[in-house]
Structures are given as C-alpha cells and as structure tokens.
Short mmCIF file of C-alpha atoms (C1' of nucleotides) in Angstrom, two decimals:
data_model
loop_
_atom_site.label_atom_id
_atom_site.label_comp_id
_atom_site.label_asym_id
_atom_site.label_seq_id
_atom_site.Cartn_x
_atom_site.Cartn_y
_atom_site.Cartn_z
CA MET F 26 3.31 -8.97 -20.56
CA GLY F 27 4.29 -5.34 -19.47
CA GLY F 28 1.83 -2.86 -20.11
CA ASP F 29 -0.79 -5.15 -21.26
CA GLN F 30 -4.18 -4.67 -19.97
CA VAL F 31 -5.32 -7.31 -17.14
CA LYS F 32 -7.48 -9.65 -18.79
CA SER F 33 -10.84 -10.92 -17.46
CA SER F 34 -10.48 -14.31 -15.75
CA LYS F 35 -14.16 -15.18 -16.33
CA PRO F 36 -14.67 -18.10 -18.35
CA PHE F 37 -15.87 -17.87 -22.05
CA ARG F 38 -19.68 -16.56 -22.47
CA GLY F 39 -22.06 -19.70 -21.38
CA MET F 40 -19.13 -21.79 -20.46
CA LYS F 41 -18.26 -22.88 -16.95
CA ASP F 42 -15.40 -23.85 -14.57
CA VAL F 43 -15.82 -26.68 -12.52
CA LEU F 44 -14.63 -26.76 -8.97
CA PRO F 45 -12.69 -29.32 -7.15
CA GLY F 46 -15.99 -30.50 -5.18
CA GLU F 47 -18.09 -30.44 -8.21
CA VAL F 48 -15.83 -32.45 -10.03
CA GLU F 49 -15.85 -35.22 -7.05
CA ARG F 50 -19.37 -35.22 -7.34
CA ARG F 51 -19.73 -35.38 -11.24
CA ASN F 52 -17.42 -38.28 -11.27
CA THR F 53 -19.29 -40.02 -8.57
CA LEU F 54 -22.28 -39.85 -10.65
CA MET F 55 -21.04 -40.53 -13.72
CA GLY F 56 -19.38 -43.56 -12.32
CA ILE F 57 -22.47 -45.07 -11.43
CA VAL F 58 -24.49 -44.13 -14.65
CA ARG F 59 -21.39 -45.71 -16.13
CA ALA F 60 -21.46 -48.70 -14.34
CA VAL F 61 -25.19 -49.14 -14.74
CA TYR F 62 -24.93 -49.04 -18.62
CA ARG F 63 -22.05 -51.51 -18.75
CA ALA F 64 -24.04 -54.09 -16.47
CA HIS F 65 -26.43 -53.67 -19.70
CA GLY F 66 -23.91 -54.67 -21.97
CA TYR F 67 -22.97 -51.26 -23.49
CA LEU F 68 -19.44 -50.69 -24.63
CA GLU F 69 -18.03 -47.34 -24.01
CA ILE F 70 -16.46 -45.17 -26.99
CA GLU F 71 -14.93 -41.82 -27.58
CA THR F 72 -15.33 -39.64 -30.38
CA PRO F 73 -13.72 -36.19 -31.38
CA ILE F 74 -15.54 -33.13 -30.18
CA VAL F 75 -14.98 -31.99 -33.80
CA GLU F 76 -16.50 -32.99 -36.64
CA SER F 77 -16.40 -31.83 -40.39
CA LEU F 78 -19.43 -29.64 -41.12
CA ASP F 79 -20.22 -32.12 -43.87
CA VAL F 80 -20.84 -34.92 -41.03
CA LEU F 81 -22.74 -32.39 -38.64
CA PHE F 82 -24.86 -30.94 -41.15
CA GLY F 83 -25.52 -34.31 -43.20
CA SER F 84 -29.11 -33.86 -43.58
CA GLY F 85 -31.84 -31.09 -42.78
CA GLY F 86 -29.76 -29.31 -40.55
CA GLY F 87 -31.90 -26.52 -40.24
CA GLU F 88 -31.91 -25.59 -36.46
CA ASN F 89 -28.62 -27.24 -35.87
CA GLU F 90 -26.70 -25.16 -38.31
CA LYS F 91 -27.41 -21.96 -36.36
CA LEU F 92 -26.28 -23.56 -33.07
CA THR F 93 -23.12 -24.85 -34.39
CA TYR F 94 -19.83 -23.34 -33.34
CA ARG F 95 -17.68 -23.36 -36.58
CA LEU F 96 -13.79 -23.58 -36.95
CA LEU F 97 -12.18 -21.64 -39.58
CA LYS F 98 -10.15 -23.39 -41.96
CA ARG F 99 -6.21 -23.10 -41.34
CA GLY F 100 -3.26 -22.16 -43.44
CA GLU F 101 -3.84 -21.59 -47.15
CA LYS F 102 -7.21 -22.91 -47.24
CA LEU F 103 -8.35 -20.15 -45.56
CA GLU F 104 -8.88 -17.52 -48.19
CA ILE F 105 -11.02 -14.70 -46.40
CA ASN F 106 -10.64 -12.47 -49.39
CA GLU F 107 -12.54 -14.56 -51.74
CA SER F 108 -14.92 -16.35 -49.50
CA THR F 109 -18.12 -14.77 -49.26
CA THR F 110 -20.19 -17.00 -46.70
CA ALA F 111 -19.12 -18.50 -43.40
CA ASP F 112 -19.37 -21.88 -44.60
CA ASP F 113 -16.55 -21.22 -47.25
CA LEU F 114 -14.27 -20.03 -44.31
CA CYS F 115 -14.93 -22.95 -42.17
CA ASP F 116 -14.66 -26.59 -42.16
CA GLY F 117 -15.45 -28.17 -39.27
CA GLY F 118 -17.54 -27.48 -36.07
CA LEU F 119 -18.08 -28.44 -32.41
CA ARG F 120 -20.55 -31.35 -32.25
CA PHE F 121 -23.77 -30.11 -31.02
CA ASP F 122 -24.79 -33.80 -29.86
CA LEU F 123 -23.25 -37.07 -29.67
CA THR F 124 -25.63 -39.04 -32.03
CA VAL F 125 -24.08 -37.76 -35.51
CA PRO F 126 -20.64 -38.66 -34.36
CA LEU F 127 -21.62 -42.08 -33.19
CA CYS F 128 -23.05 -42.67 -36.80
CA ARG F 129 -20.02 -41.45 -38.12
CA PHE F 130 -17.58 -43.73 -35.80
CA TYR F 131 -19.86 -46.70 -36.42
CA ALA F 132 -19.52 -46.22 -40.34
CA GLU F 133 -15.94 -45.81 -39.89
CA ASN F 134 -15.61 -48.71 -37.39
CA MET F 135 -18.14 -51.15 -37.63
CA HIS F 136 -16.03 -53.78 -38.90
CA ARG F 137 -14.46 -54.23 -35.58
CA LEU F 138 -17.60 -53.70 -33.58
CA PRO F 139 -20.47 -56.29 -32.27
CA LYS F 140 -23.41 -56.49 -33.95
CA PRO F 141 -26.00 -55.01 -32.97
CA PHE F 142 -23.79 -52.36 -31.37
CA ARG F 143 -24.40 -50.98 -28.08
CA SER F 144 -22.47 -47.89 -27.20
CA ILE F 145 -22.11 -45.39 -24.39
CA GLN F 146 -20.71 -42.14 -24.98
CA ILE F 147 -20.14 -39.59 -22.16
CA GLY F 148 -18.95 -36.16 -23.13
CA PRO F 149 -19.46 -32.53 -23.84
CA SER F 150 -21.62 -31.25 -26.54
CA PHE F 151 -21.77 -27.48 -27.84
CA ARG F 152 -24.57 -25.39 -28.86
CA ALA F 153 -24.28 -21.65 -29.59
CA GLU F 154 -27.52 -20.50 -27.63
CA ARG F 155 -28.11 -17.84 -25.39
CA PRO F 156 -27.28 -19.42 -22.19
CA GLN F 157 -29.97 -20.11 -19.29
CA LYS F 158 -30.79 -22.24 -16.13
CA GLY F 159 -30.51 -25.74 -17.44
CA ARG F 160 -28.90 -24.62 -20.64
CA TYR F 161 -25.38 -24.18 -21.29
CA ARG F 162 -23.15 -23.59 -24.39
CA GLN F 163 -21.12 -26.64 -23.31
CA PHE F 164 -23.00 -29.60 -21.55
CA THR F 165 -22.43 -33.22 -20.73
CA GLN F 166 -24.45 -35.96 -22.32
CA ALA F 167 -24.40 -39.52 -21.20
CA ASP F 168 -25.64 -41.66 -24.40
CA ILE F 169 -26.53 -45.06 -25.16
CA ASP F 170 -27.56 -46.17 -28.45
CA ILE F 171 -28.04 -49.40 -30.33
CA ILE F 172 -27.11 -49.74 -33.89
CA GLY F 173 -28.39 -52.69 -35.64
CA ASP F 174 -31.64 -53.57 -34.06
CA PRO F 175 -34.63 -52.68 -35.99
CA THR F 176 -37.25 -54.18 -33.35
CA GLN F 177 -38.80 -52.41 -30.38
CA LEU F 178 -36.38 -54.66 -28.22
CA ALA F 179 -33.98 -51.61 -28.79
CA GLU F 180 -36.33 -49.34 -27.37
CA ILE F 181 -37.17 -51.45 -24.54
CA GLU F 182 -33.58 -52.03 -23.73
CA LEU F 183 -32.63 -48.28 -23.90
CA ILE F 184 -35.60 -47.16 -21.78
CA THR F 185 -34.91 -50.03 -19.40
CA ALA F 186 -31.14 -49.32 -18.93
CA SER F 187 -31.59 -45.41 -18.69
CA GLY F 188 -34.19 -45.94 -16.28
CA HIS F 189 -32.24 -48.12 -14.13
CA ALA F 190 -29.37 -45.66 -14.33
CA LEU F 191 -31.55 -42.64 -13.11
CA HIS F 192 -33.01 -44.73 -10.26
CA THR F 193 -29.51 -45.95 -9.13
CA LEU F 194 -28.58 -42.13 -8.83
CA GLY F 195 -31.46 -42.06 -6.30
CA LEU F 196 -34.12 -40.70 -8.55
CA THR F 197 -37.73 -41.79 -8.46
CA ASP F 198 -41.08 -40.41 -9.57
CA PHE F 199 -39.77 -39.81 -13.30
CA SER F 200 -42.01 -40.59 -16.23
CA VAL F 201 -40.73 -41.54 -19.90
CA ARG F 202 -43.41 -40.10 -22.31
CA LEU F 203 -43.44 -42.27 -25.34
CA ASN F 204 -44.43 -41.44 -28.98
CA ASP F 205 -44.17 -42.48 -32.50
CA ARG F 206 -43.82 -39.69 -35.08
CA ARG F 207 -45.32 -41.85 -37.88
CA ALA F 208 -48.69 -41.99 -35.88
CA LEU F 209 -48.81 -38.43 -35.19
CA ASP F 210 -48.05 -37.47 -38.95
CA GLN F 211 -50.75 -40.06 -39.80
CA ILE F 212 -53.22 -38.28 -37.36
CA LEU F 213 -52.50 -34.78 -38.49
CA ALA F 214 -52.77 -35.73 -42.09
CA LYS F 215 -56.06 -37.44 -41.35
CA ALA F 216 -57.33 -34.19 -39.85
CA GLY F 217 -56.48 -32.41 -43.14
CA ILE F 218 -53.40 -30.63 -42.31
CA GLU F 219 -51.28 -30.17 -45.55
CA GLU F 220 -48.28 -32.34 -45.75
CA HIS F 221 -45.51 -29.49 -45.75
CA LEU F 222 -47.30 -28.01 -42.55
CA ILE F 223 -47.26 -31.26 -40.50
CA LYS F 224 -43.65 -30.69 -39.03
CA SER F 225 -44.36 -27.36 -38.23
CA ALA F 226 -47.87 -28.20 -36.57
CA GLN F 227 -45.88 -30.51 -34.26
CA ILE F 228 -43.87 -28.23 -32.73
CA ALA F 229 -46.79 -26.18 -31.83
CA LEU F 230 -48.88 -29.01 -30.52
CA ASP F 231 -45.75 -30.11 -28.56
CA LYS F 232 -46.60 -27.04 -26.26
CA LEU F 233 -49.92 -28.53 -25.27
CA ASP F 234 -48.68 -29.43 -22.10
CA LYS F 235 -47.26 -25.93 -21.18
CA LEU F 236 -49.86 -23.38 -22.70
CA PRO F 237 -53.67 -23.21 -22.75
CA PRO F 238 -55.26 -24.99 -25.72
CA GLN F 239 -56.39 -21.73 -27.15
CA GLN F 240 -53.19 -20.24 -27.50
CA VAL F 241 -51.87 -23.25 -29.19
CA VAL F 242 -54.82 -23.05 -31.79
CA GLU F 243 -53.54 -19.58 -32.42
CA GLU F 244 -49.97 -20.62 -32.97
CA LEU F 245 -50.93 -23.22 -35.11
CA HIS F 246 -52.87 -20.80 -37.13
CA LEU F 247 -50.03 -18.70 -37.27
CA ARG F 248 -48.18 -21.42 -38.79
CA GLY F 249 -50.66 -21.89 -41.62
CA VAL F 250 -53.11 -24.23 -40.39
CA SER F 251 -56.37 -23.15 -40.71
CA SER F 252 -58.72 -22.30 -37.77
CA PRO F 253 -61.15 -24.91 -37.89
CA ILE F 254 -58.87 -27.65 -38.65
CA ALA F 255 -56.57 -26.52 -35.51
CA GLU F 256 -59.41 -25.86 -33.11
CA GLY F 257 -60.75 -29.74 -34.14
CA ILE F 258 -57.31 -31.12 -33.80
CA VAL F 259 -56.28 -29.59 -30.35
CA GLY F 260 -59.77 -30.46 -29.16
CA LYS F 261 -59.42 -33.90 -29.90
CA LEU F 262 -55.96 -34.15 -29.02
CA THR F 263 -56.50 -32.90 -25.66
CA GLN F 264 -59.31 -35.01 -24.66
CA ILE F 265 -57.25 -38.15 -24.94
CA PRO F 266 -57.40 -40.07 -21.66
CA PRO F 267 -53.81 -40.83 -20.68
CA HIS F 268 -54.43 -44.49 -20.28
CA LYS F 269 -56.29 -45.00 -23.51
CA ALA F 270 -53.88 -43.20 -25.66
CA ILE F 271 -53.13 -45.93 -28.06
CA ASP F 272 -56.77 -46.64 -28.77
CA ALA F 273 -57.61 -42.86 -29.09
CA MET F 274 -54.94 -42.44 -31.66
CA SER F 275 -56.42 -45.43 -33.60
CA ASP F 276 -59.70 -43.52 -33.58
CA LEU F 277 -57.85 -40.31 -34.76
CA GLY F 278 -56.45 -42.18 -37.95
CA ALA F 279 -52.99 -43.45 -36.70
CA GLU F 280 -52.07 -46.69 -38.30
CA GLU F 281 -51.42 -50.16 -37.18
CA ALA F 282 -47.72 -50.39 -37.47
CA PRO F 283 -46.90 -47.47 -35.28
CA LEU F 284 -49.33 -48.21 -32.57
CA PHE F 285 -48.45 -51.75 -32.39
CA SER F 286 -44.90 -50.67 -31.90
CA LEU F 287 -45.90 -48.45 -29.10
CA GLN F 288 -47.98 -51.15 -27.58
CA THR F 289 -44.93 -53.24 -27.44
CA ILE F 290 -42.42 -50.85 -25.99
CA LEU F 291 -44.87 -49.85 -23.04
CA GLN F 292 -45.79 -53.31 -22.37
CA HIS F 293 -42.42 -54.43 -21.88
CA SER F 294 -40.58 -51.32 -20.37
CA SER F 295 -43.39 -50.12 -18.22
CA HIS F 296 -42.86 -52.23 -14.99
CA SER F 297 -38.95 -52.45 -15.73
CA VAL F 298 -37.89 -50.11 -13.33
CA LYS F 299 -39.13 -49.09 -9.69
CA GLY F 300 -40.13 -45.42 -9.71
CA MET F 301 -40.41 -45.12 -13.34
CA ARG F 302 -43.64 -44.33 -15.08
CA VAL F 303 -43.98 -44.90 -18.74
CA ILE F 304 -46.58 -43.45 -20.77
CA VAL F 305 -47.81 -42.77 -24.52
CA ASP F 306 -48.21 -39.55 -25.11
CA PRO F 307 -49.21 -38.49 -28.77
CA LEU F 308 -48.18 -34.88 -28.21
CA CYS F 309 -44.51 -35.85 -27.31
CA VAL F 310 -42.76 -34.66 -30.49
CA ARG F 311 -39.22 -33.61 -29.74
CA GLY F 312 -37.53 -31.02 -32.36
CA LEU F 313 -34.66 -32.94 -33.67
CA GLY F 314 -35.31 -33.64 -37.01
CA TYR F 315 -33.62 -37.00 -37.49
CA TYR F 316 -36.01 -39.26 -35.50
CA THR F 317 -38.01 -41.42 -37.81
CA SER F 318 -40.53 -43.09 -35.55
CA THR F 319 -40.06 -43.54 -31.86
CA VAL F 320 -39.29 -40.73 -29.79
CA PHE F 321 -39.40 -40.65 -25.94
CA GLU F 322 -38.47 -37.89 -23.28
CA VAL F 323 -38.04 -38.25 -19.62
CA SER F 324 -39.10 -35.87 -17.30
CA HIS F 325 -38.92 -35.49 -13.45
CA PRO F 326 -41.27 -33.17 -11.28
CA ALA F 327 -38.23 -31.52 -10.09
CA SER F 328 -37.21 -30.30 -13.10
CA GLN F 329 -38.76 -27.73 -15.73
CA SER F 330 -37.01 -29.08 -18.64
CA SER F 331 -36.63 -32.65 -19.63
CA ILE F 332 -33.81 -34.73 -18.36
CA ALA F 333 -33.22 -37.18 -21.09
CA GLY F 334 -34.56 -37.62 -24.89
CA GLY F 335 -34.01 -39.76 -27.57
CA GLY F 336 -35.76 -41.79 -30.27
CA ARG F 337 -35.09 -43.87 -33.53
CA TYR F 338 -33.11 -42.60 -36.35
CA ASP F 339 -33.17 -45.10 -38.85
CA ASN F 340 -32.09 -43.19 -41.77
CA MET F 341 -29.01 -41.33 -40.23
CA LEU F 342 -26.38 -44.18 -41.14
CA SER F 343 -27.41 -43.67 -44.73
CA ARG F 344 -25.41 -40.45 -44.71
CA PHE F 345 -22.40 -42.66 -44.56
CA GLY F 346 -23.59 -45.39 -47.04
CA LEU F 347 -24.98 -47.75 -44.45
CA ASP F 348 -28.57 -49.04 -43.97
CA SER F 349 -28.87 -49.65 -40.32
CA PRO F 350 -31.53 -48.92 -37.99
CA ALA F 351 -30.58 -47.12 -34.64
CA CYS F 352 -32.19 -46.00 -31.67
CA GLY F 353 -30.48 -44.19 -28.83
CA ILE F 354 -31.25 -42.08 -25.59
CA SER F 355 -29.36 -39.16 -23.76
CA LEU F 356 -29.02 -38.07 -20.39
CA GLY F 357 -28.89 -34.59 -19.80
CA PHE F 358 -26.21 -34.73 -17.25
CA ASP F 359 -25.76 -31.09 -16.10
CA ARG F 360 -29.61 -30.75 -15.79
CA ILE F 361 -29.82 -33.94 -13.58
CA LEU F 362 -26.81 -32.85 -11.28
CA ALA F 363 -28.50 -29.43 -10.89
CA MET F 364 -32.14 -31.06 -10.31
CA MET F 365 -30.63 -33.16 -7.72
CA ASP F 366 -28.75 -30.27 -6.32
CA GLU F 367 -32.00 -28.56 -5.69
CA MET F 368 -33.67 -31.41 -4.43
CA ARG F 369 -30.84 -32.01 -1.87
CA LEU F 370 -31.09 -35.71 -2.28
CA GLU F 371 -28.96 -37.69 0.40
CA ARG F 372 -25.82 -38.30 -0.99
CA PRO F 373 -24.10 -41.76 -0.66
CA LYS F 374 -20.98 -41.13 1.41
CA GLY F 375 -17.79 -40.83 -0.22
CA ALA F 376 -14.24 -41.88 0.42
CA LYS F 377 -12.37 -40.74 3.59
CA ARG F 378 -10.14 -37.50 3.17
CA LEU F 379 -7.22 -37.41 5.79
CA TYR F 380 -5.10 -34.22 6.68
CA LEU F 381 -1.87 -35.44 8.03
CA ILE F 382 -0.63 -32.56 9.86
CA PHE F 383 3.06 -32.62 10.56
CA ASP F 384 5.92 -30.76 11.55
CA PRO F 385 8.28 -30.54 8.22
CA GLU F 386 11.31 -29.73 10.33
CA ILE F 387 11.35 -32.84 12.59
CA GLU F 388 8.78 -35.49 10.97
CA LEU F 389 9.03 -35.22 7.28
CA ASP F 390 10.00 -38.87 6.73
CA VAL F 391 7.65 -40.13 9.48
CA ALA F 392 4.90 -38.18 7.39
CA LEU F 393 5.68 -39.55 4.07
CA VAL F 394 5.94 -43.20 5.33
CA THR F 395 2.55 -42.78 7.17
CA SER F 396 0.86 -40.88 4.36
CA ARG F 397 1.77 -43.86 2.40
CA GLU F 398 0.50 -46.44 4.72
CA TYR F 399 -3.02 -44.54 5.03
CA ARG F 400 -3.27 -44.30 1.19
CA LYS F 401 -2.64 -48.05 1.01
CA ALA F 402 -5.44 -48.32 3.69
CA GLY F 403 -7.74 -46.20 1.27
CA TYR F 404 -7.64 -42.70 2.62
CA LEU F 405 -7.00 -39.81 0.34
CA VAL F 406 -4.36 -38.58 2.38
CA SER F 407 -3.20 -34.68 2.21
CA MET F 408 -0.05 -33.65 3.98
CA VAL F 409 -0.36 -30.51 5.97
CA SER F 410 2.71 -28.69 6.81
CA HIS F 411 2.48 -27.18 10.30
CA ARG F 412 5.06 -26.02 12.45
CA ARG F 413 4.68 -27.08 16.04
CA GLY F 414 4.00 -24.11 18.33
CA SER F 415 2.43 -22.04 15.23
CA ARG F 416 -1.08 -21.20 14.85
CA SER F 417 -3.41 -24.25 14.67
CA PRO F 418 -4.37 -25.31 11.08
CA MET F 419 -7.49 -26.84 12.28
CA LYS F 420 -9.75 -23.65 11.55
CA ARG F 421 -8.14 -23.50 7.81
CA LEU F 422 -8.74 -27.26 7.30
CA ALA F 423 -12.60 -26.82 8.54
CA THR F 424 -13.14 -24.14 6.57
CA GLU F 425 -11.68 -25.81 3.23
CA ALA F 426 -13.73 -28.95 3.99
CA GLU F 427 -16.83 -27.02 4.19
CA GLU F 428 -16.13 -25.11 1.09
CA LEU F 429 -15.44 -28.54 -0.73
CA LYS F 430 -18.65 -29.96 0.64
CA ARG F 431 -20.56 -27.00 -0.51
CA GLN F 432 -19.39 -27.67 -3.94
CA GLY F 433 -20.51 -30.91 -3.93
CA ALA F 434 -18.06 -33.34 -2.67
CA SER F 435 -19.57 -36.09 -0.33
CA GLU F 436 -16.60 -37.34 1.26
CA GLU F 437 -15.71 -37.57 5.20
CA PHE F 438 -13.05 -35.61 6.59
CA TRP F 439 -10.45 -36.82 8.89
CA PHE F 440 -7.12 -35.38 10.65
CA GLN F 441 -4.22 -36.62 12.63
CA THR F 442 -1.42 -34.68 14.02
CA LEU F 443 1.75 -36.57 14.08
CA GLY F 444 3.29 -36.86 17.65
CA GLU F 445 -0.34 -36.06 19.15
CA ASP F 446 -2.84 -38.46 17.77
CA GLN F 447 -2.29 -42.23 17.54
CA GLU F 448 -4.97 -42.55 14.78
CA PRO F 449 -7.22 -40.22 12.48
CA ARG F 450 -9.85 -38.28 14.08
CA LEU F 451 -13.11 -37.07 12.44
CA LEU F 452 -13.24 -33.55 11.48
CA MET F 453 -16.50 -33.59 9.89
CA HIS F 454 -19.00 -35.90 7.70
"C1'" G C 6 -31.48 -14.87 -32.77
"C1'" U C 7 -35.74 -11.53 -30.04
"C1'" G C 8 -37.27 -9.22 -25.39
"C1'" A C 9 -36.96 -7.79 -19.88
"C1'" U C 10 -33.85 -7.55 -15.58
"C1'" C C 11 -29.35 -7.42 -12.94
"C1'" G C 12 -23.69 -6.23 -12.24
"C1'" U C 13 -20.47 -2.55 -5.44
"C1'" A C 14 -13.93 -6.10 -1.52
"C1'" G C 15 -12.48 -13.67 -2.69
"C1'" C C 16 -17.98 -14.80 -0.97
"C1'" U C 17 -22.99 -12.59 0.68
"C1'" C C 18 -25.05 -8.10 0.45
"C1'" A C 19 -25.84 -2.17 2.63
"C1'" G C 20 -24.90 2.44 0.35
"C1'" U C 21 -30.82 7.19 1.94
"C1'" U C 22 -33.77 12.88 -3.40
"C1'" G C 23 -26.33 12.47 -7.30
"C1'" G C 24 -22.65 15.88 -2.51
"C1'" U C 25 -16.63 15.40 1.10
"C1'" U C 26 -11.26 9.71 2.40
"C1'" A C 27 -17.50 3.68 -0.70
"C1'" G C 28 -19.47 0.39 4.37
"C1'" A C 29 -20.89 -4.50 7.26
"C1'" G C 30 -20.46 -9.98 7.96
"C1'" C C 31 -18.02 -14.04 6.57
"C1'" G C 32 -13.01 -15.42 4.83
"C1'" U C 33 -7.68 -14.35 4.32
"C1'" C C 34 -3.15 -12.18 6.76
"C1'" A C 35 -0.50 -10.73 11.52
"C1'" G C 36 -0.57 -10.58 16.90
"C1'" A C 37 -2.35 -11.61 21.70
"C1'" U C 38 -4.99 -15.06 24.38
"C1'" U C 39 -6.89 -20.00 25.01
"C1'" G C 40 -3.97 -26.62 28.09
"C1'" U C 41 -8.77 -30.63 24.98
"C1'" G C 42 -7.70 -28.50 18.53
"C1'" G C 43 -12.67 -24.84 14.33
"C1'" C C 44 -13.53 -20.53 20.68
"C1'" U C 45 -12.05 -15.22 22.13
"C1'" C C 46 -9.88 -10.41 21.47
"C1'" U C 47 -6.74 -6.72 18.73
"C1'" G C 48 -5.11 -5.10 14.24
"C1'" A C 49 -3.94 -5.21 8.96
"C1'" A C 50 -4.64 -6.21 3.78
"C1'" G C 51 -8.20 -6.08 0.09
"C1'" G C 52 -12.82 -2.33 -4.25
"C1'" U C 53 -10.54 0.58 -12.11
"C1'" C C 54 -18.24 0.55 -7.57
"C1'" G C 55 -18.28 -4.90 -14.82
"C1'" G C 56 -15.73 -1.91 -19.21
"C1'" G C 57 -16.16 2.55 -22.06
"C1'" G C 58 -18.30 7.36 -23.32
"C1'" G C 59 -21.72 11.49 -22.08
"C1'" U C 60 -24.68 14.84 -18.64
"C1'" U C 61 -23.17 17.56 -13.91
"C1'" C C 62 -19.50 22.12 -10.04
"C1'" G C 63 -19.67 16.86 -8.49
"C1'" A C 64 -21.92 10.06 -10.12
"C1'" A C 65 -21.87 3.43 -7.28
"C1'" U C 66 -26.31 7.04 -7.96
"C1'" C C 67 -28.84 9.94 -14.38
"C1'" C C 68 -28.18 8.69 -19.89
"C1'" C C 69 -26.06 6.05 -24.35
"C1'" C C 70 -22.91 2.07 -25.55
"C1'" U C 71 -20.52 -2.64 -24.78
"C1'" C C 72 -19.26 -6.98 -22.18
"C1'" G C 73 -21.24 -10.54 -18.39
"C1'" G C 74 -25.46 -13.14 -15.25
"C1'" U C 75 -30.50 -14.25 -15.04
"C1'" C C 76 -35.29 -14.91 -16.82
"C1'" A C 77 -39.11 -15.63 -20.69
"C1'" C C 78 -39.49 -16.63 -26.22
"C1'" C C 79 -37.17 -19.93 -29.90
"C1'" C C 80 -35.17 -24.46 -29.57
"C1'" C C 81 -33.48 -28.24 -26.66
"C1'" A C 82 -29.90 -32.20 -22.71
#
RNA sequence: GUGAUCGUAGCUCAGUUGGUUAGAGCGUCAGAUUGUGGCUCUGAAGGUCGGGGGUUCGAAUCCCCUCGGUCACCCCA
C-alpha cells in the first residue's frame, strides 16, 4: 500500500450503499411483500444476476442492448487484438430485468416445477443508464409471474396479488392502468398508420398523459406519421371517456378478442383490493418489446414514475424452444420505498432493541447470561461495555438510535444498566 | 447517450467585487460539573475547499478538462 494514492470510497457510479437502518426497513417491507405473494400460492426462486448475452438479447433487444452491462470474456477466449466489436469481447452480461432470466430458468427446470408455475423473484437488476431520482443503475425488483396459463385468470391473479401486496405495505389510492397492445395496434392500423411506424407511434402516444396533445402530434410527425393522421388519432384518443374506454376502442377499430380480454380482466380485478383502482387506458403502452398483448402499469399520486409494471409475453419462452404462455408483474421496490419515505407513512412498530450496559471488569458473566435470556424473550440485544464511574453512554446510545431511525429502522430502543436497573427501560420509540 | 445545474470538516451549511493562519451548528474526543441517566461548562482533534491543469503577485472564489451528485430528455422499475 505504501505510496499508493488514497482511493475514493464512493460507490461506483449509480450504485448505492445501504445503511443498517435502511436494510432493516427494506427487509421488513420485503418480508411483507414476500408473505403476501406466498399467501397467493407463488413459489420463490433465485436466478443468477449474470446471464449470457445470447439469452439476454434473445429477441429484438434494441434498447436493452445499450443498457446492459457486459462481462469481458476471460482467459484465452479473450482475444483483444483480433476482436473488433464489443460483442466479440464479451460473452455475459448483468440482467436488466428478472423476466428474461425467469424464462431461461423455466426452460431449464420446468420438469421439476408445478404447472402452471407461479414464481416470485426478488433481487437486483442492472441498467447502465444515467442515474436520476427513482432511477438507479442497480435496483431491486419484486416480480411475480405465471407461466403456463393462457387465460385472463393469470392477469387477474397477478393484479390481485400485487395490489394486495401494495395495500399490505400501507398504500392506498394507487391505480392500475390496463391495456392490450393488440387493440392499440389495430386502432393505429385502422387510422392509417403504416405497419412499420406503429411501434414508434405508440411510444409517442404513451406521452399523452404528460405532454399537451399538440406536442404529441408534433412528435408523431417527427416519427414519420403524416400530420392529418397524427392529429386525427390524437384527437380521438384524447376524447375517450375513462369509463367507456372499451366501447370507444371498439369504435376506433379494435377487434373483439383483445377487448373481451380487457373486459374480463377489468371486471374481475377491479374490486379485488381495497384502495386499488383498475382502469382501461388505451394509451398505456410500455416500452419493453417483449409484451405481446396485455400490459399494465401501476401508479401512485405520490410518485412521478410508475411503481410497478408488467404484461403478457407469450412468445419469450419460444427462445428456449418452448411454447408456453407467460405473464408477470414487477414491483419497483426502490421506488416504492422512496415514495413511502416521502409520504412519511406511519411505520409498523418493529422489534425491541435492548442496550445492555455492563461493567466488563466485574459483570461480564452476568451480562452474557442476561443478554441470552433477553434474546430468548425476543429482544435484539447489544451489549454495551461501560466502566462504572466513567462518562455515561446514554448520550451516545441515544444519538446512535436516532441515526438508525433516521435511516429507516422502526424498532423501539430500550436500555438496562446492570447493577442499577431491574428491567429494561424505554430509551425511545 | 444529449442538455442543464451543483460539489467547502463525519453531517447541514457560511465564506462579501479573487487578498493575509478557510468559519459556524450538530456530531466526535478529552476534562469539569451534575445525586434521577440524552443537561450544562471548558478545551481539542478534524478540511489535498471533488480531482487535474490554466489565468494572476495572489483563487474556495475566474477559465478549461475530468470525476461525482441532482434535474430534464431518451427510456424505464
């Protein structure tokens, strides 16, 4: 080490350290989500954070390729001199979501899995984007997926379970926007938009809930849609009354199959969770290319960006030679946490943390026995060594407890000084 | 990836038109005091002013580059 310059201790760009109090809180909330999902019959799995680029870019990669962290080949396979493109140098990458790995996992292990398979996956994904509020380069997703159910029952179950999870976290007033890509495709085709522009046009139309219509018309034009068509379609789509979306979509040229599907999902999921609103929104698009029909997005007034999203991706398993329908929804865990922080939602009381203050010179044995008893009784016990007569540790303990609470911990803090107190006394809650 | 903005002690920030040894509060450490624990008093430690280069007699302060944070776009959890 001698002579080396001191290294920066900051985390890598876009990455975050997580402090003890935050971890407490994350674990608590994650536990709630996990418990709700398990109660709905889902089974938790884990997949590696690294997948081969072949798997990750299986189809239409597009935007994903840019956002993927790649792993250099190792050893002799790494031929820097003869390689010309990044992809020649790399064979693996960090997953950018949990859906692609799930499909690979299912294809590999389906013989040992129930059918249909309801999975839970909670873990980090990585995207090489420029960091921003509510956008990190590493972020935690909590996914549930159903593989092997082609009916709308899958969507209904997913919406119900994730709504239930959000509700159990203490959230209300969130809404699920629901759409079917096939319907929007049909509407746009009917409106005269050329086949190859439909995808692009949808991305522009997705912004209608944030931008003024005129701006969206301009963007459509930039993307190659002629002005009269752009104005026409924007005009019609913005006039759709929320409660008659399905009828309106039918009038605009959407066919029966997707509309019936939407109707079924809407009907059975809209009253399934208290505090959750489900609406059909013909403008809900979602960027990921792999969705085939149903898409949904969950938003909350306290968060600018969506807090969950998902949809049906019936073709993805075909990458692995399977012909299975699949559908899933992903909670943006970090976003939900950040939002709940800002809302200053009341937190459920956590465990009791006890500082057991003792004099190491005369009471070590008593302290060890006592702390074991308190642990058995359910306390989280920290032994605090403090020589009798020296400065009281109370201030330090109080300050540290406050810091933990600031970070997000929700436990009660207790203390007991051996030789003085007969029982734990409340420090703060 | 494009654009904007910011970056001073562990934390929150001051720092006047560039001018002598860069400040405060909180926290930390030491000592004193306090008979109901986190009070009070005194003192101390702690800063390559994100990093590098330039302009200048002289830069935290002006210019360039770079790294990092924040925000918008893109896209998305």
